[in-house]
Coordinates of C-alpha atoms in Angstrom, one line a residue:
M1 CA 47.3 -21.9 -1.9
P2 CA 47.6 -17.7 -1.3
V3 CA 44.4 -16.4 0.5
E4 CA 43.1 -13.1 -0.3
F5 CA 40.5 -10.4 1.0
L6 CA 38.0 -8.6 -0.3
G7 CA 36.2 -5.4 1.7
I8 CA 33.3 -3.1 0.9
A9 CA 34.2 0.2 -1.1
A10 CA 31.3 2.0 0.1
T11 CA 30.7 5.5 -1.2
N12 CA 29.4 6.7 1.8
D13 CA 29.4 5.9 5.5
G14 CA 25.6 4.6 6.5
S15 CA 25.4 0.9 7.2
E16 CA 22.6 -1.3 8.1
T17 CA 23.6 0.5 11.9
T18 CA 23.8 4.4 11.7
P19 CA 22.4 6.8 8.6
R20 CA 24.6 8.2 6.3
S21 CA 26.0 11.6 7.6
G22 CA 26.4 12.9 3.8
A23 CA 25.3 12.6 0.6
A24 CA 25.1 8.9 -1.3
F25 CA 28.3 9.1 -3.1
D26 CA 30.9 11.3 -1.1
K27 CA 34.0 11.6 -2.9
D28 CA 36.5 12.0 0.2
Y29 CA 34.7 9.7 2.1
T30 CA 34.8 6.7 -0.5
L31 CA 38.4 7.6 -1.6
R32 CA 39.3 7.8 2.6
L33 CA 37.8 3.9 3.0
A34 CA 39.4 2.7 -0.2
R35 CA 42.8 4.0 0.9
A36 CA 42.4 2.4 4.6
H37 CA 41.7 -0.8 2.8
E38 CA 45.2 -0.4 1.2
D39 CA 47.0 0.4 3.9
H40 CA 45.9 -2.1 6.2
D41 CA 46.6 -5.4 3.8
W42 CA 43.5 -5.5 2.0
D43 CA 43.7 -7.5 -1.8
R44 CA 41.2 -5.8 -3.3
V45 CA 37.6 -4.3 -2.7
L46 CA 33.9 -4.7 -3.8
F47 CA 31.6 -1.9 -5.6
A48 CA 28.3 -3.1 -5.3
Y49 CA 25.4 -2.3 -7.4
G50 CA 22.0 -0.8 -6.1
S51 CA 19.4 0.4 -8.8
G52 CA 19.3 3.8 -7.3
S53 CA 23.2 3.6 -5.7
P54 CA 26.1 5.4 -7.3
D55 CA 27.3 4.0 -10.6
P56 CA 30.1 2.0 -9.2
A57 CA 31.9 2.2 -12.7
P58 CA 33.0 5.8 -12.7
A59 CA 33.3 5.6 -8.4
A60 CA 35.8 2.6 -9.5
A61 CA 37.7 4.6 -11.8
Y62 CA 37.8 7.6 -9.4
I63 CA 39.7 5.0 -6.8
A64 CA 42.0 3.3 -9.4
S65 CA 43.3 6.4 -10.3
R66 CA 44.6 7.5 -7.3
L67 CA 45.7 3.9 -4.9
D68 CA 48.6 1.7 -6.7
R69 CA 47.8 -1.5 -5.5
L70 CA 44.4 -1.7 -4.1
Q71 CA 42.2 -4.2 -6.8
I72 CA 38.5 -3.9 -7.5
L73 CA 36.0 -6.1 -7.8
L74 CA 33.3 -4.3 -10.3
A75 CA 29.5 -5.3 -9.6
H76 CA 27.6 -4.9 -12.9
R77 CA 24.1 -6.3 -13.4
P78 CA 23.4 -7.5 -17.0
N79 CA 20.0 -5.5 -17.5
V80 CA 21.3 -2.1 -17.2
S81 CA 23.4 -1.9 -20.6
Y82 CA 23.9 -3.5 -23.6
P83 CA 27.1 -6.0 -23.6
T84 CA 29.2 -4.5 -26.5
F85 CA 29.2 -1.2 -24.3
A86 CA 29.5 -2.8 -21.0
A87 CA 32.8 -5.0 -22.5
K88 CA 34.6 -1.6 -23.7
T89 CA 33.9 0.2 -20.2
F90 CA 35.5 -2.7 -18.3
A91 CA 38.6 -2.8 -20.6
T92 CA 38.9 1.0 -20.1
L93 CA 38.5 0.7 -16.1
D94 CA 41.0 -2.2 -16.5
R95 CA 43.3 0.2 -18.4
I96 CA 42.9 3.0 -15.8
S97 CA 44.1 0.6 -13.2
D98 CA 46.6 -0.9 -15.2
G99 CA 45.0 -4.5 -14.9
R100 CA 43.3 -4.3 -11.5
L101 CA 40.0 -5.3 -12.3
T102 CA 37.8 -8.2 -11.8
V103 CA 33.9 -8.0 -12.8
H104 CA 31.0 -9.0 -10.9
F105 CA 28.1 -10.2 -12.6
I106 CA 25.0 -10.1 -10.8
T107 CA 22.2 -11.8 -12.6
G108 CA 19.6 -10.4 -9.9
G109 CA 17.2 -12.6 -7.5
N110 CA 14.7 -10.1 -6.6
D111 CA 11.7 -9.4 -9.1
H112 CA 10.9 -5.7 -7.5
E113 CA 14.5 -4.4 -7.3
Q114 CA 15.1 -5.7 -11.0
G115 CA 12.3 -4.2 -12.6
R116 CA 13.0 -0.9 -10.8
E117 CA 15.0 -0.3 -13.5
G118 CA 13.0 -2.5 -15.8
D119 CA 14.0 -6.0 -15.9
T120 CA 11.4 -8.0 -16.4
L121 CA 12.2 -11.5 -17.4
T122 CA 11.8 -14.0 -15.3
K123 CA 14.6 -15.2 -12.4
D124 CA 15.5 -18.1 -15.8
E125 CA 15.0 -15.9 -17.9
R126 CA 18.0 -13.7 -16.2
Y127 CA 20.1 -16.5 -15.8
A128 CA 20.2 -17.5 -19.2
R129 CA 20.6 -13.7 -20.2
T130 CA 23.5 -13.3 -17.4
L131 CA 25.4 -16.6 -19.5
E132 CA 24.8 -14.9 -22.6
Y133 CA 25.9 -11.8 -21.6
I134 CA 29.4 -13.4 -19.7
R135 CA 30.2 -15.0 -23.2
I136 CA 30.1 -12.1 -25.5
V137 CA 32.1 -10.0 -23.0
K138 CA 34.8 -12.4 -22.9
K139 CA 34.8 -12.7 -26.6
I140 CA 35.0 -8.8 -26.7
W141 CA 38.1 -8.7 -24.5
T142 CA 39.7 -11.4 -26.7
T143 CA 38.7 -11.0 -29.9
H144 CA 40.5 -8.4 -32.6
E145 CA 38.6 -9.3 -35.6
P146 CA 35.2 -8.0 -36.1
F147 CA 32.1 -10.9 -35.7
D148 CA 28.1 -11.0 -35.7
H149 CA 26.1 -12.4 -32.6
E150 CA 22.7 -13.6 -33.1
G151 CA 21.7 -15.0 -29.3
G152 CA 18.4 -15.4 -27.1
H153 CA 19.0 -11.9 -25.8
Y154 CA 21.2 -10.2 -27.9
R155 CA 22.0 -9.6 -31.8
F156 CA 24.4 -7.6 -33.2
H157 CA 26.8 -7.7 -36.6
D158 CA 30.3 -6.6 -37.4
F159 CA 31.4 -5.2 -34.0
V160 CA 34.8 -5.4 -32.8
S161 CA 36.3 -3.1 -30.1
D162 CA 39.3 -0.5 -30.1
V163 CA 40.1 -1.0 -26.8
F164 CA 41.2 -3.9 -24.6
P165 CA 42.0 -4.5 -21.1
V166 CA 45.6 -5.2 -19.7
Q167 CA 44.9 -8.2 -18.5
Q168 CA 45.9 -11.0 -20.6
P169 CA 44.1 -12.6 -22.0
R170 CA 41.3 -10.9 -20.1
P171 CA 39.8 -9.8 -16.9
G172 CA 38.7 -12.0 -13.6
V173 CA 35.1 -13.1 -14.1
S174 CA 32.9 -13.5 -10.5
F175 CA 29.6 -15.0 -10.3
G176 CA 27.2 -15.9 -7.2
G177 CA 24.2 -17.7 -6.2
S178 CA 23.1 -20.8 -4.5
S179 CA 20.2 -22.5 -6.9
P180 CA 21.3 -24.7 -9.6
A181 CA 20.9 -22.6 -12.5
A182 CA 23.2 -20.6 -10.6
Y183 CA 25.4 -23.0 -10.2
A184 CA 25.3 -24.1 -14.0
A185 CA 25.6 -20.7 -15.1
G186 CA 28.6 -19.5 -12.7
G187 CA 30.0 -23.2 -13.0
A188 CA 30.2 -22.9 -16.5
E189 CA 31.8 -19.4 -16.7
A190 CA 33.2 -18.1 -13.6
D191 CA 36.5 -17.6 -12.4
I192 CA 35.7 -16.7 -8.6
Y193 CA 32.7 -18.5 -7.4
C194 CA 31.1 -16.9 -4.3
L195 CA 28.9 -17.4 -1.3
W196 CA 27.3 -16.0 1.7
G197 CA 28.7 -17.0 4.8
E198 CA 27.2 -20.4 6.2
P199 CA 28.0 -22.7 8.5
L200 CA 30.9 -25.3 7.7
A201 CA 29.0 -28.4 6.3
E202 CA 26.9 -26.5 4.4
T203 CA 29.6 -24.4 2.4
A204 CA 31.5 -27.3 1.8
A205 CA 28.1 -29.0 0.2
Q206 CA 27.9 -25.7 -2.0
I207 CA 31.9 -26.0 -2.8
E208 CA 30.9 -30.0 -4.3
N209 CA 28.0 -28.4 -6.3
V210 CA 30.1 -25.8 -7.8
K211 CA 32.9 -28.3 -8.9
A212 CA 29.8 -30.6 -9.9
A213 CA 28.5 -27.6 -12.2
A214 CA 32.2 -26.9 -13.6
K215 CA 32.7 -30.7 -14.6
A216 CA 29.3 -30.8 -16.1
A217 CA 30.3 -27.4 -18.2
G218 CA 33.5 -29.5 -19.7
R219 CA 35.7 -27.6 -17.6
T220 CA 39.3 -29.1 -16.2
D221 CA 39.3 -26.5 -13.7
V222 CA 37.0 -25.0 -11.2
P223 CA 36.4 -21.6 -9.9
R224 CA 38.4 -20.1 -6.6
I225 CA 35.7 -20.0 -4.0
Q226 CA 35.1 -17.0 -2.1
V227 CA 32.7 -16.8 1.0
A228 CA 31.4 -13.6 2.8
F229 CA 31.0 -13.1 6.4
R230 CA 30.2 -10.0 8.8
P231 CA 32.5 -9.8 11.3
I232 CA 32.3 -8.5 14.9
I233 CA 35.3 -8.2 16.4
A234 CA 36.3 -7.1 20.0
P235 CA 39.4 -7.6 22.2
T236 CA 37.4 -10.3 24.6
E237 CA 35.2 -12.7 24.0
E238 CA 32.7 -11.0 26.5
L239 CA 33.3 -7.4 24.5
A240 CA 32.6 -8.9 21.0
W241 CA 29.6 -10.7 22.1
E242 CA 28.4 -7.0 23.8
K243 CA 29.2 -5.7 20.9
A244 CA 27.4 -8.3 18.7
H245 CA 24.1 -7.5 20.4
R246 CA 24.3 -4.0 20.6
T247 CA 24.6 -3.9 16.3
V248 CA 21.4 -6.7 16.1
G249 CA 19.7 -4.3 18.3
A250 CA 20.1 -0.9 16.3
I251 CA 19.9 -2.9 12.9
R252 CA 16.1 -3.6 14.5
E253 CA 15.6 -0.7 15.6
R254 CA 16.5 1.5 12.3
R255 CA 14.2 -1.2 10.4
E256 CA 11.3 -1.0 13.0
A257 CA 11.6 2.5 12.7
G258 CA 11.5 2.3 8.6
L259 CA 14.6 3.9 8.4
V260 CA 16.0 0.9 6.1
R261 CA 14.6 1.3 2.2
H262 CA 13.1 -2.8 1.3
H263 CA 13.8 -3.9 -1.6
R264 CA 11.5 -6.5 -1.6
S265 CA 7.9 -7.9 1.0
G266 CA 7.4 -10.9 2.3
A267 CA 9.7 -14.0 2.1
P268 CA 12.7 -13.6 -0.2
Q269 CA 12.8 -15.2 -3.7
N270 CA 16.6 -15.7 -3.8
T271 CA 17.8 -19.3 -2.9
G272 CA 20.6 -17.3 -1.1
S273 CA 18.3 -15.3 1.2
Q274 CA 16.0 -18.1 1.9
R275 CA 19.0 -20.5 2.9
L276 CA 20.2 -17.8 5.2
I277 CA 16.7 -17.2 6.9
A278 CA 16.5 -21.5 7.2
I279 CA 20.1 -21.6 9.0
A280 CA 19.2 -18.7 11.2
E281 CA 15.5 -20.5 12.4
A282 CA 17.8 -23.8 13.2
G283 CA 20.0 -22.4 15.4
E284 CA 21.8 -18.8 16.5
R285 CA 25.2 -20.5 16.5
Y286 CA 27.4 -22.7 14.4
D287 CA 31.0 -23.8 14.4
R288 CA 33.7 -21.9 16.0
A289 CA 32.2 -18.3 15.6
L290 CA 29.4 -17.6 13.0
W291 CA 26.3 -16.0 14.4
T292 CA 23.2 -15.8 12.5
P293 CA 20.9 -13.5 14.4
T294 CA 22.3 -10.2 11.8
A295 CA 21.1 -12.1 9.2
A296 CA 17.5 -12.9 10.6
A297 CA 17.1 -8.9 11.8
T298 CA 17.9 -8.1 7.9
G299 CA 15.5 -10.9 7.0
G300 CA 18.4 -12.2 4.9
A301 CA 19.2 -9.7 3.2
G302 CA 22.5 -10.2 1.1
N303 CA 26.4 -10.8 3.2
S304 CA 24.5 -11.2 6.9
N305 CA 26.2 -13.9 8.6
A306 CA 28.5 -12.7 11.8
L307 CA 31.3 -14.1 12.8
V308 CA 32.0 -13.0 16.7
G309 CA 34.5 -13.2 18.9
T310 CA 38.4 -11.9 19.8
P311 CA 40.6 -11.7 16.5
E312 CA 42.3 -14.5 17.6
T313 CA 39.0 -16.1 17.4
V314 CA 37.8 -14.9 13.8
A315 CA 40.9 -15.5 12.4
Q316 CA 40.6 -19.3 13.3
A317 CA 37.3 -19.3 12.1
L318 CA 38.3 -17.7 8.6
L319 CA 40.9 -20.3 8.2
D320 CA 38.5 -23.7 9.1
Y321 CA 37.1 -22.0 6.1
Y322 CA 39.9 -21.6 3.9
D323 CA 40.8 -25.4 5.0
L324 CA 37.2 -26.2 3.2
G325 CA 38.7 -24.7 0.0
V326 CA 38.1 -21.3 0.1
D327 CA 40.6 -19.0 -1.0
I328 CA 39.3 -15.4 -1.0
L329 CA 37.7 -14.3 2.4
S330 CA 35.1 -11.0 2.2
A331 CA 34.4 -9.2 5.3
R332 CA 32.5 -5.9 6.1
G333 CA 32.0 -4.3 9.5
Y334 CA 29.2 -2.5 10.7
D335 CA 31.2 0.7 11.2
L336 CA 32.8 0.6 8.1
L337 CA 35.9 2.7 7.8
G338 CA 36.6 1.6 11.7
D339 CA 36.1 -2.2 11.4
A340 CA 38.1 -2.3 7.7
I341 CA 40.9 -0.9 10.3
D342 CA 40.6 -3.1 13.0
F343 CA 40.3 -6.5 10.6
G344 CA 43.4 -5.0 8.9
R345 CA 45.5 -4.3 11.5
H346 CA 43.8 -7.4 13.9
V347 CA 42.7 -10.2 11.4
I348 CA 44.1 -10.7 8.4
P349 CA 48.3 -11.2 9.7
I350 CA 46.6 -13.6 11.7
V351 CA 45.1 -15.4 9.0
R352 CA 48.1 -14.5 6.5
E353 CA 50.7 -16.2 8.6
E354 CA 48.6 -19.3 9.6
V355 CA 48.5 -19.7 6.0
A356 CA 52.1 -19.5 4.8
K357 CA 52.2 -22.4 7.8
R358 CA 50.1 -24.6 5.9
D359 CA 51.5 -24.0 2.5
A360 CA 54.9 -24.4 4.2
E361 CA 53.7 -27.5 5.6
R362 CA 52.2 -28.8 2.3
A363 CA 55.1 -28.2 0.7
V364 CA 57.2 -30.6 2.9
R365 CA 55.0 -33.3 2.4
L366 CA 54.9 -33.0 -1.4
S367 CA 58.5 -32.9 -1.3
A368 CA 58.7 -36.3 0.9
V369 CA 56.1 -37.8 -1.7
N370 CA 58.3 -36.9 -4.7
A371 CA 61.5 -38.0 -2.9

């Protein structure tokens, strides 16, 4: 099966290790970073969402109108707009990008962060709302006649959009989470299910949970699986590990100095972060190259487990996940621009070549069976 690579579409050069050098939305840097991904064989970039961050939709439109191939993964929280409005926004962006949009729906795992924009629902209520929201958006994308909706969270009458996506029947839907409620919602509606990087055994178990949820929802297909990591690469293993320890030191220094704004206090509420912390407490190194101190240093904040080593080592580690059934590999370094270029130059070609070999060998085996 083909493999795809997802990078980050940051709107400034700040990261967990370095402060940003300019405004929160730096137009020139945003384009420069996206172009680096397109020029170095990445497939798509994520425009993430934060309560106080620049709006990702117009930032994505800005990039889509200036680049020809790079695909867009747009993060969206259902609490920030009505689904009728959002569906039109997404369809318009799919038009601007000539059919390069996928939408990543975020339910929200932290009450404090959700409350910053007036969202007071409980976590379970948020999942129910997200499920209803996704179904409405899908229907708007594919329905050319006016319809009514009377749901638990949304009600409207006689609505029909006048803007439809380029992609037929609709753009892809991406979803993530590690709780039973997340598996149920994403298993039912997602085209792509997103996981944070965990050891191979834990990742395999999560994939089975997603498959089971899809089957329970009555699906005959299953979502594609995406897994996210923070690669730390260098020409030798020794240099890579020196770089990894410098990286963790910089993360800790900035957090201890109060230079990173926290979205929570105390233990994390979301299951994904709880899992990352538990894995880090159980050990620092797993499998071929997985390293957990980066996750521990951030309190399990988002995509935070690292893959450390030479490009060859990191590529082989990614192939281990591919062999589990992961066909979208998400990677984001700490020097956003430099790491995107290095990863594209030195890791992506190895993975693509090895995947092509695996696919060719699989085709030969199938031919032999069918002969």
